XYZ file of C-alpha atoms in Angstrom:
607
model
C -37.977 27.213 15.194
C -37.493 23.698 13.606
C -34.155 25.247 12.435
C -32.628 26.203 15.990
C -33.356 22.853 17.206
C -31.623 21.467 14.649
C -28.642 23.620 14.730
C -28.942 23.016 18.480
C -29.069 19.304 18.358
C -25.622 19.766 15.946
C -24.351 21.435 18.433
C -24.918 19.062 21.084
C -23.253 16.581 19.322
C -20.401 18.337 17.605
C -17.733 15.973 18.479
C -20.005 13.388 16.891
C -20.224 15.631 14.217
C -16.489 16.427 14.128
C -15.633 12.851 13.973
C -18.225 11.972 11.628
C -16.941 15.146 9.165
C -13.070 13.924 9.935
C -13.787 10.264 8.382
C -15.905 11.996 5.040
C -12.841 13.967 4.702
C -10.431 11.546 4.896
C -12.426 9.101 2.526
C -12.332 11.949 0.071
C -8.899 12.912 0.442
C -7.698 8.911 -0.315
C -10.335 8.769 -3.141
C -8.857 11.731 -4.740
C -4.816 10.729 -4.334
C -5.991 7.783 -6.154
C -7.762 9.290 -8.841
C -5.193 11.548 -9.386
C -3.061 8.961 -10.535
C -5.786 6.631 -12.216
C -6.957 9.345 -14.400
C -3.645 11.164 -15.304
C -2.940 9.926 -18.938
C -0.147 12.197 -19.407
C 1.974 10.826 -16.193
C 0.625 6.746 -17.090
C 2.087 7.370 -21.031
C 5.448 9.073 -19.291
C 6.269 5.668 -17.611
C 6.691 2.887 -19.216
C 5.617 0.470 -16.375
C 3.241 2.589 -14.694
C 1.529 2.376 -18.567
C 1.517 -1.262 -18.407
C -0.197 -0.883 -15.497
C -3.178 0.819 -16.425
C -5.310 -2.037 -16.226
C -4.871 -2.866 -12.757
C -5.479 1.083 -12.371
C -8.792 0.307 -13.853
C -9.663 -2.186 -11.925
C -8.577 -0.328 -8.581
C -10.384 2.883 -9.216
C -13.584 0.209 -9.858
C -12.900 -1.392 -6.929
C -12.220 1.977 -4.831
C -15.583 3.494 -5.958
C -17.313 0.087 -4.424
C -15.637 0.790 -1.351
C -16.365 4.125 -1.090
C -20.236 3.881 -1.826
C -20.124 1.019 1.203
C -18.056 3.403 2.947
C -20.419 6.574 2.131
C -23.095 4.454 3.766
C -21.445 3.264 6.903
C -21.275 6.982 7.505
C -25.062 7.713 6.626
C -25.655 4.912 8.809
C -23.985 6.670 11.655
C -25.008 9.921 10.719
C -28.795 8.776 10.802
C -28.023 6.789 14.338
C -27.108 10.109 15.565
C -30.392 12.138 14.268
C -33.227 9.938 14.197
C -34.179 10.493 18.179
C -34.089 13.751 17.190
C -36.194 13.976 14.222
C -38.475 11.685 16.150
C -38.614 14.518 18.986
C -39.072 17.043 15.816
C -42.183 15.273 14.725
C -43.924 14.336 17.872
C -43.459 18.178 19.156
C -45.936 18.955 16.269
C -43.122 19.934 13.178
C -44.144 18.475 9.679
C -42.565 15.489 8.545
C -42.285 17.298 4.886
C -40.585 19.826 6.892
C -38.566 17.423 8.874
C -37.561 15.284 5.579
C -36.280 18.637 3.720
C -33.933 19.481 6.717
C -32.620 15.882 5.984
C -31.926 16.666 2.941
C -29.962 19.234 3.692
C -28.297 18.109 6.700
C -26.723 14.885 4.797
C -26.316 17.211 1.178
C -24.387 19.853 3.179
C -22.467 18.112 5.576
C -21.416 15.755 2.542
C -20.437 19.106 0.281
C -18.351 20.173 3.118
C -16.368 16.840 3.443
C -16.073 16.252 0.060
C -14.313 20.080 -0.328
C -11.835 19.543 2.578
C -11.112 16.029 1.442
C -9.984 17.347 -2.005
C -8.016 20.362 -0.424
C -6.503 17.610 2.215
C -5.669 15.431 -1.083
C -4.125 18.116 -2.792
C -1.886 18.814 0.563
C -1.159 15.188 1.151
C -0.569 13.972 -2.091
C 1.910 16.895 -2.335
C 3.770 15.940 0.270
C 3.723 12.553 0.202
C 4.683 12.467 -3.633
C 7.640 14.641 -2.695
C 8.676 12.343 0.473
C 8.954 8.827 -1.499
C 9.997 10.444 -4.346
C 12.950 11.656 -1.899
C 13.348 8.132 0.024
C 12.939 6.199 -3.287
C 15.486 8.763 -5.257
C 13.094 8.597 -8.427
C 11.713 11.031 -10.514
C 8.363 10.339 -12.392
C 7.159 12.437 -15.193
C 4.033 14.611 -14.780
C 3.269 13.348 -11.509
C 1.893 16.488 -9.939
C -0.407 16.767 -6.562
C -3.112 18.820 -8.674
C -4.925 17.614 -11.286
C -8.012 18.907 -12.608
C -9.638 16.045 -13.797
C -9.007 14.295 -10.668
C -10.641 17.316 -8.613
C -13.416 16.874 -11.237
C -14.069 12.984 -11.119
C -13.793 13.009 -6.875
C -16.177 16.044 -7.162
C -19.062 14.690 -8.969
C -18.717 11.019 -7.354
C -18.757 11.996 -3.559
C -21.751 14.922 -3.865
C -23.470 12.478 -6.866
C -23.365 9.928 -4.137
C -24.226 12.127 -0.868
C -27.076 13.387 -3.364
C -28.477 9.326 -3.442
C -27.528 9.296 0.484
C -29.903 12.212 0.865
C -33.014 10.944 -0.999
C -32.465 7.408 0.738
C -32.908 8.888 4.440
C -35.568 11.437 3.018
C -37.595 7.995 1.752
C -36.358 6.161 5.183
C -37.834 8.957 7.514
C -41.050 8.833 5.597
C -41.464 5.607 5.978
C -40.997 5.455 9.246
C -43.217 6.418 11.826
C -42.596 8.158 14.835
C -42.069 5.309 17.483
C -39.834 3.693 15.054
C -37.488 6.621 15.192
C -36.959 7.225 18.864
C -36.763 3.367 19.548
C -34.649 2.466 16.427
C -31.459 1.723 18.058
C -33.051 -0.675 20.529
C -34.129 -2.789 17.990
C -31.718 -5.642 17.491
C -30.704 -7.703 14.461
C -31.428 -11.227 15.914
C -30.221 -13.835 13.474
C -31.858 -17.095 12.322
C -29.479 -20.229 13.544
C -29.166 -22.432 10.708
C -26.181 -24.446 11.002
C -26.311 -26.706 7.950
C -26.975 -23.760 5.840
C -23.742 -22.205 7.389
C -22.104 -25.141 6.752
C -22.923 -25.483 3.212
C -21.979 -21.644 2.870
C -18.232 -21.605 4.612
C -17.447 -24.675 2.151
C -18.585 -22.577 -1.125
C -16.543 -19.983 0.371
C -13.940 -21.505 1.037
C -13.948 -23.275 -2.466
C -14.087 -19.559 -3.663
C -11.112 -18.311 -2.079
C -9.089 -21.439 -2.849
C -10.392 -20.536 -7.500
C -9.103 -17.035 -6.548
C -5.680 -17.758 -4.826
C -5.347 -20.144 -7.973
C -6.008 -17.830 -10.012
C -3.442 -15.019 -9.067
C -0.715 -18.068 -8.911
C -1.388 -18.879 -12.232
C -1.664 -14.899 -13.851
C 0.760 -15.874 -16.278
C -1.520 -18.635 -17.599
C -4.870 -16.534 -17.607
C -2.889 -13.241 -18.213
C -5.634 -10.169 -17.481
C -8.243 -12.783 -16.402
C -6.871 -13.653 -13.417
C -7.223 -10.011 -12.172
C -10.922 -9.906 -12.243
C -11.404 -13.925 -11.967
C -9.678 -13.747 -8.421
C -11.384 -9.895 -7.225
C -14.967 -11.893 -7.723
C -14.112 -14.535 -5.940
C -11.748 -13.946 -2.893
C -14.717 -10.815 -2.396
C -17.700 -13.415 -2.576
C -15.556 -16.317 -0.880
C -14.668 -14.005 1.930
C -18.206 -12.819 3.059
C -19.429 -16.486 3.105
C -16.776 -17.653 5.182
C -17.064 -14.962 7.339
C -20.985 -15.404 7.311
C -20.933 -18.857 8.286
C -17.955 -18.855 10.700
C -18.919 -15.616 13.026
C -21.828 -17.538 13.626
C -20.480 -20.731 14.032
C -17.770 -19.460 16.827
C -20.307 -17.276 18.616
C -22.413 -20.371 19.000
C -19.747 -22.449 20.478
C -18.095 -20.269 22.219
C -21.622 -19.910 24.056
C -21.753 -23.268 25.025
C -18.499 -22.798 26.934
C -17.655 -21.369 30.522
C -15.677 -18.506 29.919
C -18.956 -17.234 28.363
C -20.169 -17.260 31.764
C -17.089 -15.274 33.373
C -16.686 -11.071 33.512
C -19.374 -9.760 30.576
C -18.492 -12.311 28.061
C -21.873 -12.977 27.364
C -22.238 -9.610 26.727
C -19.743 -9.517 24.596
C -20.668 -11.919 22.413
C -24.418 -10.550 22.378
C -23.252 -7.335 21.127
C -21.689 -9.128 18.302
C -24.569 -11.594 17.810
C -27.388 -8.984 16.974
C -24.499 -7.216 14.693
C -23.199 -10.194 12.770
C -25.046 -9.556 9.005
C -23.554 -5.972 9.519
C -20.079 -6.496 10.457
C -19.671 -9.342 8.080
C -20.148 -6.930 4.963
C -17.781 -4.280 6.675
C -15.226 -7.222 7.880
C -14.846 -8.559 3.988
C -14.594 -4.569 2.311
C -11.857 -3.873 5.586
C -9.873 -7.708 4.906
C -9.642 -6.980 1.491
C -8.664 -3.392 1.586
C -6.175 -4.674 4.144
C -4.714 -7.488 1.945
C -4.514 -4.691 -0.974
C -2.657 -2.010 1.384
C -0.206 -4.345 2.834
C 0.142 -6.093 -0.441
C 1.031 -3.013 -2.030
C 3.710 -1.685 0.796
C 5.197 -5.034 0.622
C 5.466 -5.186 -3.579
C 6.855 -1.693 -3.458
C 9.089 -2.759 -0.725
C 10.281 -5.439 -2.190
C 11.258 -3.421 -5.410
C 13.184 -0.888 -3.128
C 14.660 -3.519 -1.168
C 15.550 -5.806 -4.492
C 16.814 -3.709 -6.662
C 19.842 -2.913 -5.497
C 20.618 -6.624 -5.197
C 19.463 -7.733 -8.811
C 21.568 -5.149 -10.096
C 24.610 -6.584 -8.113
C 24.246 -9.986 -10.150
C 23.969 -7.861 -14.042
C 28.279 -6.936 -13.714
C 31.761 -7.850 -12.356
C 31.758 -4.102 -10.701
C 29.750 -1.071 -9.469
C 31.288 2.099 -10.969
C 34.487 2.261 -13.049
C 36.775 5.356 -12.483
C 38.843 6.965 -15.508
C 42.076 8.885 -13.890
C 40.639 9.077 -11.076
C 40.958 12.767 -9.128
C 41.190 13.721 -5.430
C 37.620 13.857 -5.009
C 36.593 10.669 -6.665
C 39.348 9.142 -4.466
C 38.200 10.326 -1.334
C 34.347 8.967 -2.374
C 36.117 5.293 -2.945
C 37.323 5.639 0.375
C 33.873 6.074 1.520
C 32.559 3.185 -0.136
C 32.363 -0.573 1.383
C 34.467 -2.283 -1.053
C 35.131 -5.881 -1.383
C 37.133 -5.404 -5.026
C 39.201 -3.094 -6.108
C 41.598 -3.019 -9.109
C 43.332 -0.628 -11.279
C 44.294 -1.459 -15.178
C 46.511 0.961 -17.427
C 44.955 1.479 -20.874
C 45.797 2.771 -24.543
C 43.569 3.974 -26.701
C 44.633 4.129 -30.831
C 41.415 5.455 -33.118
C 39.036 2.979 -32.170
C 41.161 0.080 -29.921
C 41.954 0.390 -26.806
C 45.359 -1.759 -25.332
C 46.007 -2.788 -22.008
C 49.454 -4.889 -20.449
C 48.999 -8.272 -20.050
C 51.412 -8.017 -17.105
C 48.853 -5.898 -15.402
C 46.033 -8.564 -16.309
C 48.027 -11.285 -14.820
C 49.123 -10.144 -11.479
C 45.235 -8.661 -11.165
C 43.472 -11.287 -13.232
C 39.797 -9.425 -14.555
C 36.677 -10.768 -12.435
C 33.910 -12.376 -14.402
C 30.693 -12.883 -12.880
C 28.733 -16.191 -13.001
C 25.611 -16.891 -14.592
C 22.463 -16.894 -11.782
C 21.875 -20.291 -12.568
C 24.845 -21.660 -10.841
C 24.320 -19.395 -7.726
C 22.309 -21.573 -5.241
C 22.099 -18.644 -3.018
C 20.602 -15.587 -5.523
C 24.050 -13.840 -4.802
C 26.652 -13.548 -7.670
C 29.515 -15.665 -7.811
C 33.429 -14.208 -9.459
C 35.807 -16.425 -10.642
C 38.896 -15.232 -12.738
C 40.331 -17.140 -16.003
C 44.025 -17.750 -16.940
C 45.400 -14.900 -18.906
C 45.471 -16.726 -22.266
C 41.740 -17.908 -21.929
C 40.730 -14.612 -20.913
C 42.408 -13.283 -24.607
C 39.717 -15.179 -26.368
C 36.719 -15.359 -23.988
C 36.757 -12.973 -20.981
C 38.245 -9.914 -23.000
C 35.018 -9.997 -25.470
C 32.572 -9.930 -22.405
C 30.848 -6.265 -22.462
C 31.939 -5.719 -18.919
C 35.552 -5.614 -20.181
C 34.711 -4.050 -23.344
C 32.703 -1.028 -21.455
C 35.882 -0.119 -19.729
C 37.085 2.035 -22.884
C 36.274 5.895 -22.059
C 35.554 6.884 -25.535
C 32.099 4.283 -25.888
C 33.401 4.047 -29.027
C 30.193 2.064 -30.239
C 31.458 -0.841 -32.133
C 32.008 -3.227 -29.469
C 35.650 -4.331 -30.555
C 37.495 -6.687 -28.649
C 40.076 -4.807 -26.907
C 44.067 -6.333 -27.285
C 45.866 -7.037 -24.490
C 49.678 -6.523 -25.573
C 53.178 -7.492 -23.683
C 54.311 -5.007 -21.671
C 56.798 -4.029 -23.948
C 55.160 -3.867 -26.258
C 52.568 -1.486 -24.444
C 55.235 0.534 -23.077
C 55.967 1.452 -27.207
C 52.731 1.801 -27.467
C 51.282 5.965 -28.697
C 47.551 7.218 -27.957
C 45.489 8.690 -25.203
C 46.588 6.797 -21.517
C 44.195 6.514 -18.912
C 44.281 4.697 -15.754
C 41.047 3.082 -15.137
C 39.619 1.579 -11.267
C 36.639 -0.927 -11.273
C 35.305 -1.319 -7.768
C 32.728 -3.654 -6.866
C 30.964 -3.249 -2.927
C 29.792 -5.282 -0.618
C 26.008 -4.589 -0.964
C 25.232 -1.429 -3.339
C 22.265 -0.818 -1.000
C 24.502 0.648 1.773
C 26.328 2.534 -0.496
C 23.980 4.369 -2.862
C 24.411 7.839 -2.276
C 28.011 8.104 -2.342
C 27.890 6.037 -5.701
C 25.234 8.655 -7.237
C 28.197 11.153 -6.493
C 31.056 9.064 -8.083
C 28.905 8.327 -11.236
C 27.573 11.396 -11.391
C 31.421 13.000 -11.218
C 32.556 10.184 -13.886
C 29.728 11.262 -16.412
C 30.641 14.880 -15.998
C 34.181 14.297 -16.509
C 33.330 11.579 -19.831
C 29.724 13.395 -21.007
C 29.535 11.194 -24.019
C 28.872 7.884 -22.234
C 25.803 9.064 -20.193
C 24.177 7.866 -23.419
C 25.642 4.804 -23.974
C 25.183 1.296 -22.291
C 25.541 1.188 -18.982
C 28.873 0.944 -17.174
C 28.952 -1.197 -14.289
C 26.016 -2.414 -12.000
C 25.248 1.193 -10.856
C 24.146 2.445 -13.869
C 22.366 -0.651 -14.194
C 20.747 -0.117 -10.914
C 19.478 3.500 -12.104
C 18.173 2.243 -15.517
C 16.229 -0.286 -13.189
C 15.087 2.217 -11.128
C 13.998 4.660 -13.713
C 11.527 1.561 -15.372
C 10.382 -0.203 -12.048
C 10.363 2.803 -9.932
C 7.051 4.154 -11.021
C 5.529 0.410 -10.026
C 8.130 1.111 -6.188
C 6.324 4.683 -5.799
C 2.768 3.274 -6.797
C 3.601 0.455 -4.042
C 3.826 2.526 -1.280
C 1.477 5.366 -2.634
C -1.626 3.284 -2.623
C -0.459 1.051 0.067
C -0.467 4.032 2.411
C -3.817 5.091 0.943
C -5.400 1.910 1.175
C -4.382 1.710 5.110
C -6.285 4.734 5.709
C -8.939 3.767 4.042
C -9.523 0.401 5.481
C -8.828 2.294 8.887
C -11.572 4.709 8.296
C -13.727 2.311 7.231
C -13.354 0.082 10.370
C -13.494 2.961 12.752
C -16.746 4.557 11.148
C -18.553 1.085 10.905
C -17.803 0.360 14.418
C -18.933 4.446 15.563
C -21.889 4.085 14.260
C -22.992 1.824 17.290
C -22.015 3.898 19.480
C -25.735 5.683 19.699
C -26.915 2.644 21.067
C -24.079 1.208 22.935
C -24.659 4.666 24.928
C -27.678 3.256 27.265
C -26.305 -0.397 27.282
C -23.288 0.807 29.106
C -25.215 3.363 30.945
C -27.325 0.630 31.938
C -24.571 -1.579 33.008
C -22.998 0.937 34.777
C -26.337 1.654 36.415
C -26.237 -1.962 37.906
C -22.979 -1.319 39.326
C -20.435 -3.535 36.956
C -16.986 -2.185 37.388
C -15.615 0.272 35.321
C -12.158 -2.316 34.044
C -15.106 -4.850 33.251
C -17.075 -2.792 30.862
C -13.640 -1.464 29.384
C -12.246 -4.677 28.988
C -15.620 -5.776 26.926
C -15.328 -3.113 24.840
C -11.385 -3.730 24.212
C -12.418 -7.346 23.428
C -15.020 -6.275 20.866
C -13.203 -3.816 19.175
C -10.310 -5.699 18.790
C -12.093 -8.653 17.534
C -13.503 -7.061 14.953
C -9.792 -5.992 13.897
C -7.988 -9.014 14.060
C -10.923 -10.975 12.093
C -10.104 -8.462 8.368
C -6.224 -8.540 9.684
C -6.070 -12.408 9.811
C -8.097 -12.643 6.478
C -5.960 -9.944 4.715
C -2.666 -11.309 5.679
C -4.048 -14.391 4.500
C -4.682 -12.828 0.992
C -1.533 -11.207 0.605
C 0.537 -14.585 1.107
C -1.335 -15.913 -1.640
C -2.059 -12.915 -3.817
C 1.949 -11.995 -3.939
C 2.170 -15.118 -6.127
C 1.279 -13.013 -8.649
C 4.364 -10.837 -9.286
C 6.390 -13.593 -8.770
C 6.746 -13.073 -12.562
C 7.396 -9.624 -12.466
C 10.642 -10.585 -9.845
C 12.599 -12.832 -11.656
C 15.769 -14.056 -9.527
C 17.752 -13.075 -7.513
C 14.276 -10.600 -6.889
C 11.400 -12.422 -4.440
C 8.265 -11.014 -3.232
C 8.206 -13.169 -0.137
C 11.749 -11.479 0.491
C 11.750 -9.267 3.482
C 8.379 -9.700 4.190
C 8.878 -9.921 7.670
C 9.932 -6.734 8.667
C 6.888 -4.865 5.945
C 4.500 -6.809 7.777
C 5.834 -6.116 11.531
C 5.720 -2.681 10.352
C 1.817 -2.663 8.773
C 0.460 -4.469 11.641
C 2.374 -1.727 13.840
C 0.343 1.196 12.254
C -2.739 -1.297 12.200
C -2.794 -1.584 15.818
C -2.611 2.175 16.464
C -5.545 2.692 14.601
C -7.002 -0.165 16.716
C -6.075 2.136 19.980
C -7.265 5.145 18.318
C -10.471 3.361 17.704
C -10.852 2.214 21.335
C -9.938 5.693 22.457
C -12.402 7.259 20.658
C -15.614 4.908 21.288
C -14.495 4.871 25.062
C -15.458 8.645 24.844
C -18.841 7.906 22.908
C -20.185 5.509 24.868
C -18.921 4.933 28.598
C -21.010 6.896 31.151
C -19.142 10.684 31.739
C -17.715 9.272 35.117
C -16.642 5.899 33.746
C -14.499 7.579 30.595
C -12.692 10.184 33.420
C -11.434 7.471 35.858
């Protein structure tokens, strides 16, 4: 009997239910995508960057598992908001509380097995597909990076049922110490906090003093070299609650004092978030730092996909360089944006190759500048008269590179009178160096012409690079796994701070239920009650959003060193961030959406 009420009450609420499952499964699906990269030694020792990186991997699957236990509760929390009337109704119709507590149990252990066996299927899916997108956009490939991964499967596994295990004894304990009153009147007990300004004072400075040793602490990483990491996690976490302790408070206390918390339902408003304060301030710091580590990662791997390109446009004098160039590699020059284009005649005898100075002096060679004399991070060309360019220009490698053999030795190549070339025996080549406008615009049809040049000259595939191409793909083949891990966790950690958000704030909506019932009881207008809620929900948005963009403006100090110039991590970050707080503020609608359903009276949600 006890059974079919349960399964009926499930019933009942099986949008709850389905909402409730939806968020486990999500949180499993991120935890695993993570983990599968965290724990795969074979793909970390493949890359050479990703390897160096393995520390911060550490500390990220640390710092994951922390949010996923607070995250694992939030969703007890709702799940028990949902049940306790129930049980309540169990116990005072005459079932056992033994009997009650093992169907607990079960409840939270199954549900929690079910979510955390979707989740790792969903991971598997997603991280498939996802992997293969950005490795598409990104044009990388990244050794033994695959979407499934035992050990992964494994460690996600024994974390998420360990943990729903420890949920399932904690409610067991909670419902028997809890007597029966308790549990049908438990969400109309309110969290009233203690006003103690000075206290709050003294708090928000600490805090504040906190934040100000971590931000230092991440400018200065290449002082305290791994320290900083941990040094700055500790205290931007700690520095963040207090501040947010003390200043909720603080504002909901002025802003009391004032007449627009007499206008509409205001007061309300700021009621609601009164009696929740000491609960949304641990979910506002875990959702303001996962936000500050999501958009902080999008923008770093941004700013390597945006970057490249132009870093490797300061390394040469030119892009690709052409040897006898056929039909098809002329019609792919065509294609390209070019703002230089020349064409030499060369000689090559055993091991030196000859070119006519006439050649040389009506198309003087372009050198490229050092970075230090470009004010503006963009290179700068300049061309040297023909008998300075004998002794200095001619021995730079991007002259020397030209030759199609890569003979190996570096020799100087001689530039000879034209009569003197014209007696001249050996292999002839015609050879076109063309430099474009901005290599980012141009990428794929480059990929073609290199990848046509290298077929056509196999042996210098091995050799140094030719060109600012080539350097462009050596770039991208050791920063690219740091690019992918960008936006791989960056997406990750959206969804997980979105989850987290939406699940904190859902598991009010049991007892925001009668408060708007009652409202709408009293006759308050239906645009009044879902303006409140609009208000609330989006405060408790903005708060993490203005705290994480916060972070990442200092935290991006950091890899300052990592992006030497012409490279910036503050580059760009315009358009990343327009594009973040775009998908941030869907999830904010979806969020409304969905709590308009749980909460506003059936008649209110329709209209």
């Amino acid at each position: 009997m006890l059974t079919k009420l349960a399964l009926a009450g499930v019933k009942n609420r099986r949008r709850d239910y389905l909402v409730l499952l939806a968020g486990l499964t999500m949180s499993a699906a991120i935890f695993y995508m993570f983990a599968n990269l965290a724990t795969n030694q074979a793909f970390i020792k493949a890359n050479a960057v990703v390897k160096s990186a393995s520390v911060v991997f550490g500390f990220g699957a640390v710092l994951l598992a922390l949010i996923t236990i607070v995250y694992i509760m939030y969703a007890n929390s709702f799940l028990l908001s949902m049940r306790q009337h129930d049980y309540g109704l169990f116990m005072m119709l005459g079932a056992k509380r033994r009997r009650v507590g093992q169907l607990v149990f079960l409840e939270t252990l199954i549900l929690g097995t079910i979510a955390t066996a979707i989740g790792i299927v969903l991971g598997i899916v997603v991280s498939k597909l996802l992997v293969g997108f950005l490795l598409d956009q990104l044009g990388l490939h990244l050794a033994h990076l695959t979407s499934f991964y035992l050990p992964a499967i494994l460690f996600t596994a024994v974390l998420y049922i360990g943990l729903f295990i420890l949920a399932s004894l904690f409610n067991l304990t909670r419902l028997m110490r809890t007597t029966v009153q308790q549990l049908l009147h438990a969400d109309q007990q309110a969290n009233q906090p203690k006003s103690r300004p000075f206290r709050q004072f003294i708090l928000g400075l600490i805090g504040i003093g906190l934040l100000a040793v971590g931000y230092w602490a991440l400018a200065a990483i290449e002082q305290l070299q791994m320290t900083a990491i941990p040094l700055a996690l500790v205290t931007i976490t700690l520095g963040t609650y207090l501040l947010f302790h003390a200043a909720v408070l603080a504002v909901i206390r002025g802003l009391r004092r004032t007449t627009w918390a007499k206008k509409r339902l205001n007061g309300f408003l700021l009621g609601q978030l009164n009696f929740r304060v000491h609960d949304y301030t641990r979910m506002l710091t875990i959702v303001s730092l996962l936000f500050a580590m999501a958009l902080g990662a999008i923008t770093v791997g941004s700013g390597y996909h945006r970057q490249m390109p132009m870093t490797a446009d300061s390394l040469g004098a030119y892009t690709v360089a052409v040897h006898d160039a056929n039909a098809h590699q002329k019609r792919l020059i065509k294609q390209l944006h070019v703002a230089h284009q020349v064409t030499y005649t060369q000689k090559v005898q055993g091991k030196t190759t000859y070119y006519n100075a006439a050649e040389l002096k009506a198309q003087p060679f372009q050198l490229i500048k050092s970075m230090q004399s470009s004010a503006n991070g963009r290179p700068h060309f300049y061309t040297e008269p023909l008998a300075k360019f004998k002794t200095s220009g001619a021995t730079q490698l991007d002259f020397i590179m030209l030759n199609p053999n890569k003979l190996g030795d570096f020799a100087a190549p001689k530039i000879v009178s034209a009569t003197a070339f014209k007696q001249l025996k050996g292999a002839t080549y015609r050879v076109t160096t063309v430099r474009v406008k901005h290599m980012a615009d141009d990428l794929a049809v480059l990929k073609q012409l290199d990848r046509s040049e290298q077929r056509r000259f196999p042996q210098t595939a091995s050799q140094l690079t030719i060109g600012t191409y080539q350097s462009f793909e050596m770039m991208n083949g050791i920063f690219g796994g740091l690019e992918f891990i960008g936006y791989f966790l960056g997406i990750a950690f959206l969804a997980m701070l979105a989850s987290c958000l939406m699940f904190k704030i859902l598991s009010g909506a049991p007892g925001d239920l009668r408060r708007y019932a009652m409202l709408n009881k009293v006759g308050v207008r239906r645009g009044l009650m879902r303006g409140s809620l609009a208000k609330e929900i989006g405060i408790l948005f903005a708060i993490p959003g203005i705290m994480g963009v916060i972070d990442v403006l200092f935290g991006l100090q950091m890899f300052k060193p990592l992006m030497g110039k012409p490279m910036s991590p503050y580059l760009g970050i315009g358009t990343t961030f327009a594009i973040f707080i775009g998908l941030y503020v869907i999830y904010y609608v979806i969020t409304l959406g969905l709590y308009l359903n749980l909460v506003m009276p059936r008649d209110v949600a329709r209209d």
